[in-house]
Coordinates of C-alpha atoms and ligand atoms in Angstrom, one line a residue:
X1 CA 0.0 0.0 0.0
X2 CA 1.0 3.6 -0.4
X3 CA 0.4 5.3 3.0
X4 CA 0.6 9.0 3.7
X5 CA 1.6 10.1 7.2
X6 CA 0.8 13.7 8.1
X7 CA 3.3 15.1 10.6
X8 CA 7.1 14.5 10.9
X9 CA 7.3 14.7 14.7
X10 CA 8.4 11.7 16.7
X11 CA 5.0 10.0 16.4
X12 CA 4.8 10.5 12.6
X13 CA 8.4 9.4 12.1
X14 CA 8.1 6.2 14.2
X15 CA 4.9 5.5 12.4
X16 CA 6.6 5.9 9.0
X17 CA 9.4 3.6 10.2
X18 CA 7.0 0.8 11.3
X19 CA 5.0 1.0 8.1
X20 CA 8.1 1.0 5.9
X21 CA 9.6 -2.1 7.6
X22 CA 6.3 -3.9 6.9
X23 CA 6.9 -3.2 3.2
X24 CA 4.6 -0.3 2.6
X25 CA 5.4 2.7 0.4
X26 CA 5.3 5.7 2.8
X27 CA 5.2 9.5 2.2
X28 CA 5.5 11.8 5.2
X29 CA 4.3 15.4 5.0
X30 CA 5.9 17.9 7.3
X31 CA 5.4 21.6 7.5
X32 CA 8.9 22.4 8.9
X33 CA 12.2 22.0 7.0
X34 CA 13.4 19.3 9.5
X35 CA 11.8 16.5 11.5
X36 CA 10.8 16.8 15.1
X37 CA 10.8 20.6 15.1
X38 CA 7.6 21.2 17.1
X39 CA 6.7 19.5 20.4
X40 CA 9.3 16.8 19.8
X41 CA 12.1 19.4 19.9
X42 CA 12.8 20.5 23.5
X43 CA 10.8 18.1 25.7
X44 CA 12.0 16.7 29.1
X45 CA 13.8 13.9 27.2
X46 CA 12.4 11.2 29.5
X47 CA 11.3 7.8 28.2
X48 CA 9.2 7.3 31.2
X49 CA 7.4 4.0 30.4
X50 CA 6.6 3.3 34.1
X51 CA 5.4 6.8 34.9
X52 CA 2.7 7.3 32.2
X53 CA -0.7 8.4 33.6
X54 CA -3.7 10.5 32.7
X55 CA -3.9 14.0 34.2
X56 CA -7.7 13.5 34.6
X57 CA -7.2 12.3 38.2
X58 CA -9.4 13.5 41.0
X59 CA -6.5 13.5 43.4
X60 CA -4.5 15.6 41.0
X61 CA -7.3 18.1 40.6
X62 CA -7.2 18.9 44.4
X63 CA -3.4 19.0 44.4
X64 CA -3.2 21.2 41.3
X65 CA -5.6 24.0 42.2
X66 CA -3.5 25.6 44.9
X67 CA -0.5 25.6 42.4
X68 CA -2.3 28.2 40.4
X69 CA -1.9 30.7 43.1
X70 CA 1.7 30.0 44.0
X71 CA 4.5 32.2 42.5
X72 CA 6.7 29.2 41.7
X73 CA 3.7 26.8 41.2
X74 CA 4.0 24.5 38.2
X75 CA 0.4 25.2 36.8
X76 CA -0.3 28.5 35.1
X77 CA -3.4 29.8 33.4
X78 CA -3.6 32.7 31.1
X79 CA -6.2 35.2 32.3
X80 CA -8.8 35.6 30.9
X81 CA -8.9 32.0 29.7
X82 CA -10.1 31.4 26.1
X83 CA -13.2 29.3 25.3
X84 CA -10.9 26.5 24.2
X85 CA -9.1 26.6 27.5
X86 CA -12.3 26.5 29.6
X87 CA -13.6 23.7 27.4
X88 CA -10.4 21.7 28.0
X89 CA -10.5 22.3 31.8
X90 CA -14.1 21.3 32.2
X91 CA -13.7 18.2 30.0
X92 CA -10.7 17.2 32.1
X93 CA -12.7 17.7 35.3
X94 CA -15.6 15.7 33.9
X95 CA -13.3 12.7 33.0
X96 CA -11.5 13.0 36.4
X97 CA -14.9 12.4 38.1
X98 CA -16.0 9.5 35.8
X99 CA -15.9 6.6 38.3
X100 CA -13.1 4.1 37.7
X101 CA -11.9 5.8 34.5
X102 CA -8.5 7.1 35.8
X103 CA -7.5 3.6 36.9
X104 CA -8.5 2.0 33.6
X105 CA -6.8 4.6 31.5
X106 CA -3.6 4.5 33.6
X107 CA -3.3 0.8 33.2
X108 CA -3.9 1.0 29.5
X109 CA -1.2 3.7 29.2
X110 CA 1.2 1.6 31.3
X111 CA 0.7 -1.4 29.0
X112 CA 1.4 0.7 26.0
X113 CA 4.5 2.0 27.9
X114 CA 5.8 -1.6 28.4
X115 CA 5.3 -2.3 24.7
X116 CA 6.9 0.9 23.7
X117 CA 10.1 0.1 25.7
X118 CA 10.3 -3.2 23.8
X119 CA 9.9 -1.5 20.5
X120 CA 12.5 1.1 21.3
X121 CA 15.1 -1.6 22.2
X122 CA 14.4 -3.4 18.9
X123 CA 14.5 -0.1 16.8
X124 CA 17.8 1.0 18.5
X125 CA 19.4 -2.4 17.8
X126 CA 18.2 -2.3 14.2
X127 CA 19.2 1.3 13.3
X128 CA 21.9 2.3 15.8
X129 CA 20.8 5.9 15.8
X130 CA 22.8 8.6 17.7
X131 CA 20.5 10.5 20.0
X132 CA 22.2 10.5 23.4
X133 CA 19.8 7.7 24.4
X134 CA 20.1 5.6 27.5
X135 CA 18.0 3.3 29.8
X136 CA 19.5 4.1 33.2
X137 CA 16.4 4.7 35.3
X138 CA 14.3 7.7 36.4
X139 CA 13.9 9.1 39.9
X140 CA 10.8 10.8 41.3
X141 CA 12.2 12.7 44.3
X142 CA 10.2 13.1 47.4
X143 CA 10.8 16.5 49.0
X144 CA 8.3 15.7 51.9
X145 CA 7.5 12.6 53.9
X146 CA 3.9 12.7 52.4
X147 CA 5.3 12.6 48.9
X148 CA 7.3 9.5 49.7
X149 CA 4.2 7.9 51.3
X150 CA 2.2 8.8 48.1
X151 CA 4.7 6.8 46.0
X152 CA 3.9 3.6 47.7
X153 CA 0.6 3.0 45.8
X154 CA 2.4 3.6 42.5
X155 CA 5.2 1.2 43.5
X156 CA 2.5 -1.5 44.3
X157 CA 0.8 -1.0 40.9
X158 CA 4.1 -1.2 39.0
X159 CA 4.9 -4.4 40.9
X160 CA 1.6 -5.9 39.9
X161 CA 2.3 -5.0 36.2
X162 CA 5.8 -6.4 36.3
X163 CA 7.5 -2.9 35.9
X164 CA 10.7 -2.8 38.1
X165 CA 10.6 0.0 40.6
X166 CA 12.1 0.7 44.1
X167 CA 11.5 3.1 47.0
X168 CA 14.8 4.6 47.8
X169 CA 16.1 6.3 51.0
X170 CA 17.9 9.7 50.7
X171 CA 21.3 7.9 50.9
X172 CA 20.3 5.5 48.1
X173 CA 19.2 8.5 46.0
X174 CA 22.6 10.1 46.4
X175 CA 24.3 6.9 45.5
X176 CA 22.2 6.7 42.3
X177 CA 22.7 10.4 41.6
X178 CA 26.1 11.3 43.1
X179 CA 26.0 14.8 41.4
X180 CA 23.0 15.7 43.5
X181 CA 24.8 17.8 46.0
X182 CA 22.2 20.6 46.5
X183 CA 20.3 21.4 49.7
X184 CA 16.8 20.9 48.3
X185 CA 14.6 18.9 50.7
X186 CA 14.9 15.1 50.2
X187 CA 13.0 12.3 51.9
X188 CA 13.7 9.6 49.3
X189 CA 12.5 8.7 45.9
X190 CA 10.6 6.3 43.7
X191 CA 13.0 4.7 41.2
X192 CA 11.7 3.6 37.9
X193 CA 14.6 1.3 37.2
X194 CA 14.1 0.5 33.5
X195 CA 13.0 3.9 32.3
X196 CA 15.2 5.9 30.0
X197 CA 16.2 9.2 28.4
X198 CA 17.1 10.5 25.0
X199 CA 17.0 13.6 22.8
X200 CA 13.7 13.3 21.0
X201 CA 14.6 15.9 18.4
X202 CA 17.9 14.2 17.5
X203 CA 16.1 10.9 17.4
X204 CA 13.3 12.2 15.1
X205 CA 15.8 13.7 12.7
X206 CA 18.1 10.6 12.7
X207 CA 15.1 8.4 12.2
X208 CA 13.9 10.5 9.3
X209 CA 17.3 10.1 7.6
X210 CA 17.2 6.3 8.2
X211 CA 13.7 6.1 6.9
X212 CA 14.7 8.0 3.7
X213 CA 17.6 5.6 3.2
X214 CA 15.0 2.8 3.3
X215 CA 12.8 4.4 0.7
X216 CA 10.4 6.6 2.7
X217 CA 9.7 9.9 1.0
X218 CA 9.8 12.7 3.6
X219 CA 8.4 15.9 2.0
X220 CA 9.5 18.9 4.1
X221 CA 8.1 22.5 3.9
X222 CA 4.6 21.3 2.8
X223 CA 1.3 22.0 4.5
X224 CA -1.2 19.2 4.4
X225 CA -4.4 21.1 4.0
X226 CA -7.5 19.0 3.4
X227 CA -8.5 15.3 3.1
X228 CA -10.6 14.6 0.0
X229 CA -13.1 11.9 0.9
X230 CA -16.5 10.4 0.1
X231 CA -18.5 8.8 2.9
X232 CA -16.4 5.7 2.9
X233 CA -12.8 6.5 1.9
X234 CA -10.2 9.2 1.7
X235 CA -8.9 9.3 -1.9
X236 CA -6.3 12.1 -1.6
X237 CA -4.9 14.9 0.5
X238 CA -4.2 18.4 -0.7
X239 CA -0.6 19.5 -0.2
X240 CA 0.7 23.1 -0.4
X241 CA 4.4 23.5 -0.7
X242 CA 5.7 26.7 0.9
X243 CA 6.8 28.0 -2.5
X244 CA 4.9 25.9 -4.9
X245 CA 1.5 25.0 -6.4
X246 CA -1.1 23.0 -4.4
X247 CA -1.5 19.4 -5.5
X248 CA -3.7 16.5 -4.6
X249 CA -1.7 13.5 -3.4
X250 CA -3.4 10.2 -3.8
X251 CA -2.7 7.2 -1.6
X252 CA -4.3 3.9 -0.3
X253 CA -4.3 5.0 3.4
X254 CA -3.7 8.1 5.5
X255 CA -2.4 8.4 9.1
X256 CA -2.8 11.7 10.9
X257 CA 0.1 12.3 13.4
X258 CA 0.0 16.1 13.4
X259 CA 0.1 16.5 17.2
X260 CA -1.7 19.7 18.3
X261 CA -2.6 20.5 14.8
X262 CA -4.5 17.2 14.0
X263 CA -8.0 18.4 14.7
X264 CA -8.5 20.8 11.7
X265 CA -7.9 18.0 9.2
X266 CA -10.5 15.8 10.8
X267 CA -13.3 18.3 11.6
X268 CA -14.6 18.5 8.0
X269 CA -15.0 14.7 8.1
X270 CA -17.2 15.0 11.3
X271 CA -14.7 14.0 13.9
X272 CA -14.0 16.6 16.6
X273 CA -10.7 15.8 18.5
X274 CA -10.4 17.8 21.7
X275 CA -6.6 18.0 21.6
X276 CA -5.4 21.1 23.6
X277 CA -1.9 22.6 23.5
X278 CA -0.6 22.4 27.1
X279 CA 2.5 24.7 27.1
X280 CA 5.8 23.9 28.8
X281 CA 9.4 25.3 28.8
X282 CA 12.9 23.9 28.8
X283 CA 16.5 25.0 29.1
X284 CA 19.3 23.1 27.4
X285 CA 23.0 23.7 28.0
X286 CA 26.4 22.0 27.8
X287 CA 27.5 21.1 31.3
X288 CA 30.7 22.7 32.6
X289 CA 31.0 20.2 35.5
X290 CA 29.4 17.1 34.0
X291 CA 30.0 14.9 37.1
X292 CA 27.9 17.4 39.2
X293 CA 25.0 17.0 36.8
X294 CA 22.3 14.2 36.7
X295 CA 23.5 10.7 36.0
X296 CA 20.2 9.9 34.3
X297 CA 17.0 11.9 35.0
X298 CA 15.1 13.2 38.0
X299 CA 11.7 14.7 38.6
X300 CA 12.0 17.2 41.4
X301 CA 8.6 17.2 43.1
X302 CA 9.5 20.4 44.9
X303 CA 9.2 22.6 41.8
X304 CA 7.9 19.9 39.4
X305 CA 11.0 20.4 37.3
X306 CA 12.7 17.6 35.4
X307 CA 16.5 17.5 35.0
X308 CA 17.9 15.1 32.5
X309 CA 21.4 14.2 31.2
X310 CA 21.7 14.1 27.4
X311 CA 25.4 13.1 26.8
X312 CA 27.3 16.1 28.1
X313 CA 24.2 18.4 28.1
X314 CA 21.6 19.2 30.7
X315 CA 18.0 19.6 29.8
X316 CA 15.8 21.1 32.5
X317 CA 12.0 21.3 31.9
X318 CA 8.9 22.5 33.7
X319 CA 5.5 24.1 33.8
X320 CA 2.0 23.2 32.7
X321 CA 0.5 26.3 31.2
X322 CA -2.9 26.8 29.7
X323 CA -2.4 29.6 27.3
X324 CA -3.5 28.3 23.9
X325 CA -0.8 28.6 21.2
X326 CA 1.1 31.5 22.9
X327 CA 4.8 31.1 22.2
X328 CA 6.2 33.7 24.6
X329 CA 9.0 32.6 27.0
X330 CA 8.7 34.8 30.2
X331 CA 11.9 35.1 32.2
X332 CA 10.0 34.3 35.4
X333 CA 9.3 30.8 34.2
X334 CA 13.0 30.2 33.3
X335 CA 14.0 31.6 36.7
X336 CA 12.0 28.8 38.5
X337 CA 13.5 26.1 36.3
X338 CA 17.0 27.5 37.1
X339 CA 16.2 27.6 40.8
X340 CA 15.2 23.9 40.8
X341 CA 18.3 22.8 39.1
X342 CA 20.5 24.9 41.4
X343 CA 18.8 23.3 44.4
X344 CA 19.7 19.8 43.2
X345 CA 22.8 20.1 41.0
X346 CA 24.6 23.3 42.0
X347 CA 27.4 24.4 39.7
X348 CA 26.9 21.7 37.1
X349 CA 26.1 24.2 34.3
X350 CA 25.8 27.9 33.6
X351 CA 22.1 28.1 33.0
X352 CA 22.2 31.7 31.9
X353 CA 23.8 30.4 28.7
X354 CA 21.1 27.8 28.2
X355 CA 18.9 27.7 25.1
X356 CA 15.3 28.4 26.1
X357 CA 12.4 26.6 24.3
X358 CA 8.7 26.4 24.6
X359 CA 6.4 23.8 23.2
X360 CA 2.9 22.4 23.4
X361 CA 1.9 19.0 24.7
X362 CA -1.0 17.6 22.5
X363 CA -3.2 16.8 25.4
X364 CA -6.5 14.9 25.4
X365 CA -8.8 15.8 28.3
X366 CA -9.1 12.2 29.5
X367 CA -5.4 11.3 29.1
X368 CA -4.8 8.5 26.7
X369 CA -3.6 9.2 23.1
X370 CA -5.9 8.7 20.1
X371 CA -4.9 5.6 18.2
X372 CA -7.0 3.7 15.7
X373 CA -9.2 3.9 12.7
X374 CA -10.7 7.3 12.0
X375 CA -14.0 8.4 10.4
X376 CA -13.3 6.8 7.0
X377 CA -12.2 3.2 6.2
X378 CA -8.7 4.0 5.2
X379 CA -8.1 6.9 7.6
X380 CA -6.1 6.3 10.8
X381 CA -5.1 8.4 13.8
X382 CA -2.0 8.2 15.9
X383 CA -2.0 11.5 17.8
X384 CA -2.8 13.3 21.1
X385 CA 0.0 11.8 23.1
X386 CA 0.1 14.7 25.6
X387 CA 2.9 14.7 28.0
X388 CA 4.2 11.2 27.1
X389 CA 4.5 11.2 23.3
X390 CA 8.3 10.6 23.2
X391 CA 7.9 7.7 25.6
X392 CA 4.9 6.1 23.8
X393 CA 5.9 6.8 20.2
X394 CA 7.6 3.5 19.4
X395 CA 4.8 1.4 20.9
X396 CA 2.0 3.5 19.3
X397 CA 3.6 3.3 15.9
X398 CA 3.7 -0.5 16.1
X399 CA 0.1 -0.6 17.3
X400 CA -1.2 1.6 14.5
X401 CA 0.8 -0.4 11.9
X402 CA -1.0 -3.5 13.2
X403 CA -4.4 -1.9 13.1
X404 CA -3.7 -0.8 9.5
X405 CA -2.8 -4.4 8.5
X406 CA -5.8 -5.8 10.3
X407 CA -3.8 -7.7 12.8
X408 CA -4.9 -8.5 16.4
X409 CA -3.8 -5.5 18.4
X410 CA -1.0 -6.4 20.8
X411 CA -2.7 -4.4 23.7
X412 CA -6.3 -3.5 24.3
X413 CA -7.1 -0.3 22.4
X414 CA -10.4 0.7 24.1
X415 CA -8.9 3.5 26.1
X416 CA -7.3 5.0 22.9
X417 CA -10.3 4.7 20.5
X418 CA -10.8 7.9 18.4
X419 CA -14.6 8.0 18.7
X420 CA -14.7 8.1 22.5
X421 CA -15.2 11.9 22.8
X422 CA -18.4 11.7 20.9
X423 CA -19.9 8.8 22.8
Ligands
FAD1 C1 7.7 20.9 28.1 C2 7.4 19.5 27.6 C3 8.0 18.4 28.2 C4 7.8 17.1 27.7 N1 8.5 16.1 28.2 C5 8.3 14.8 27.7 C6 9.0 13.7 28.2 O1 9.9 13.9 29.0 N2 8.7 12.5 27.8 C7 7.7 12.3 26.8 O2 7.5 11.1 26.5 N3 7.0 13.3 26.3 C8 7.3 14.6 26.7 N4 6.6 15.6 26.2 C9 5.6 15.4 25.2 C10 6.1 15.0 23.9 O3 7.1 16.0 23.5 C11 5.0 15.0 22.8 O4 4.0 14.2 23.2 C12 5.5 14.5 21.5 O5 6.6 15.3 21.0 C13 4.4 14.6 20.4 O6 4.9 14.2 19.2 P1 4.0 14.4 17.9 O7 4.8 13.8 16.8 O8 2.7 13.8 18.1 O9 3.8 15.9 17.8 P2 4.8 17.0 17.2 O10 6.2 16.8 17.6 O11 4.3 18.4 17.5 O12 4.8 16.7 15.6 C14 3.7 17.1 14.8 C15 4.3 17.5 13.5 O13 3.2 17.6 12.6 C16 3.5 18.7 11.7 N5 2.2 19.2 11.2 C17 1.1 19.5 11.9 N6 0.1 19.8 11.0 C18 0.6 19.7 9.8 C19 0.1 19.9 8.5 N7 -1.2 20.2 8.3 N8 0.9 19.7 7.4 C20 2.2 19.3 7.6 N9 2.8 19.1 8.8 C21 2.0 19.3 9.9 C22 4.1 19.7 12.7 O14 4.9 20.7 12.0 C23 5.0 18.8 13.6 O15 6.3 18.7 13.2 C24 6.8 16.9 26.6 C25 6.2 18.0 26.1 C26 6.5 19.3 26.5 C27 5.9 20.5 25.8

């Protein structure tokens, strides 16, 4: 089959890779001049298979509301909120209070996480890509005794699902992360032993190159504008090159992996996808004292900031901001990220020299991504991965390739079904 994939982020590129290795002719359409240049560019770099969870969690709602009013709080809301922001917030609250839904969705996401880890290991062995990738574990620090207590339930759930994790004392945390010499409060940590890290942007670009070497056509600088369809099938997609004439590209099947920009392609076909762009920020800098930086990756629960090693670089990331597609980078946000890093890894890097970035998590209000057949027979969706798209990309790509080929899905896809927001 000839299959068109819309979007050359990490999800689109892993999808192209899986379809190509199954013998399909694949064309990727990407608006930017390189792969992975939107949300996949500056994320927290965690491949956090054991962490994945929906934000639509009643406990989280109670915890998150006070954060809105704290100067350094991780949750920010642009005032006045737009209609889209309010719609997203109310939908999230509604899903949070659907009895039993959080638990079901969390388990579904964790199962996809387990599968994704396996697919990453295979892909890395097959292609040998250079992206500062590693699987050396991930720590969720506990800066209060209550936080450590709260990790026990997660530890039990991971045990039940066969995902290796450990509760660590402060001494064990310092053994695992010897560069953590700061005076930030520390009562222990939950260690996700088999989780990993890696530069998602570098990975996406390297994977695009490898895909092209294997025959995938990646068309950069083109806008995919409209799906041309009757009531059963999509026959073509209109493509507008930045400096060229619009054309209709025909194919046998189409996969939409356009992240936060997926909805407008599907709306004319009657499918409304409530994907909302949840903003975050990151700083990336070469470390001057690499041994005083993170050994792998930590989530500092004090400021909700993630610090990750990428080779000799440090990536520090934070904030959940509801501000639509606003791309401003206020200094006050970066100052909080710097403060968190200094409280854990003082002197490891000169953060004033760091490259600042902002991007948008393609969030669904209930949490799971949208994976499966769309509103026409040959139209498929692999999008809406929210805060865990890097982590879940390799697994989701394999899953959607199986759906397209009519194989038994390797995990239950109920939680990810595209039509669920209209039921
Ligand atoms: C601050 C922050 C921290 C994060 N940390 C992590 C983390 O540690 N671990 C993790 O797993 N995830 C993390 N994420 C989430 C992760 O980055 C995303 O889920 C993931 O990058 C989404 O990938 P994607 O390919 O779906 O979207 P994108 O990377 O946004 O790719 C979509 C692509 O589609 C293209 N496109 C869209 N519309 C069109 C069109 N009409 N025509 C042509 N091209 C089009 C865009 O140009 C873009 O390149 C984080 C996100 C943020 C913002």
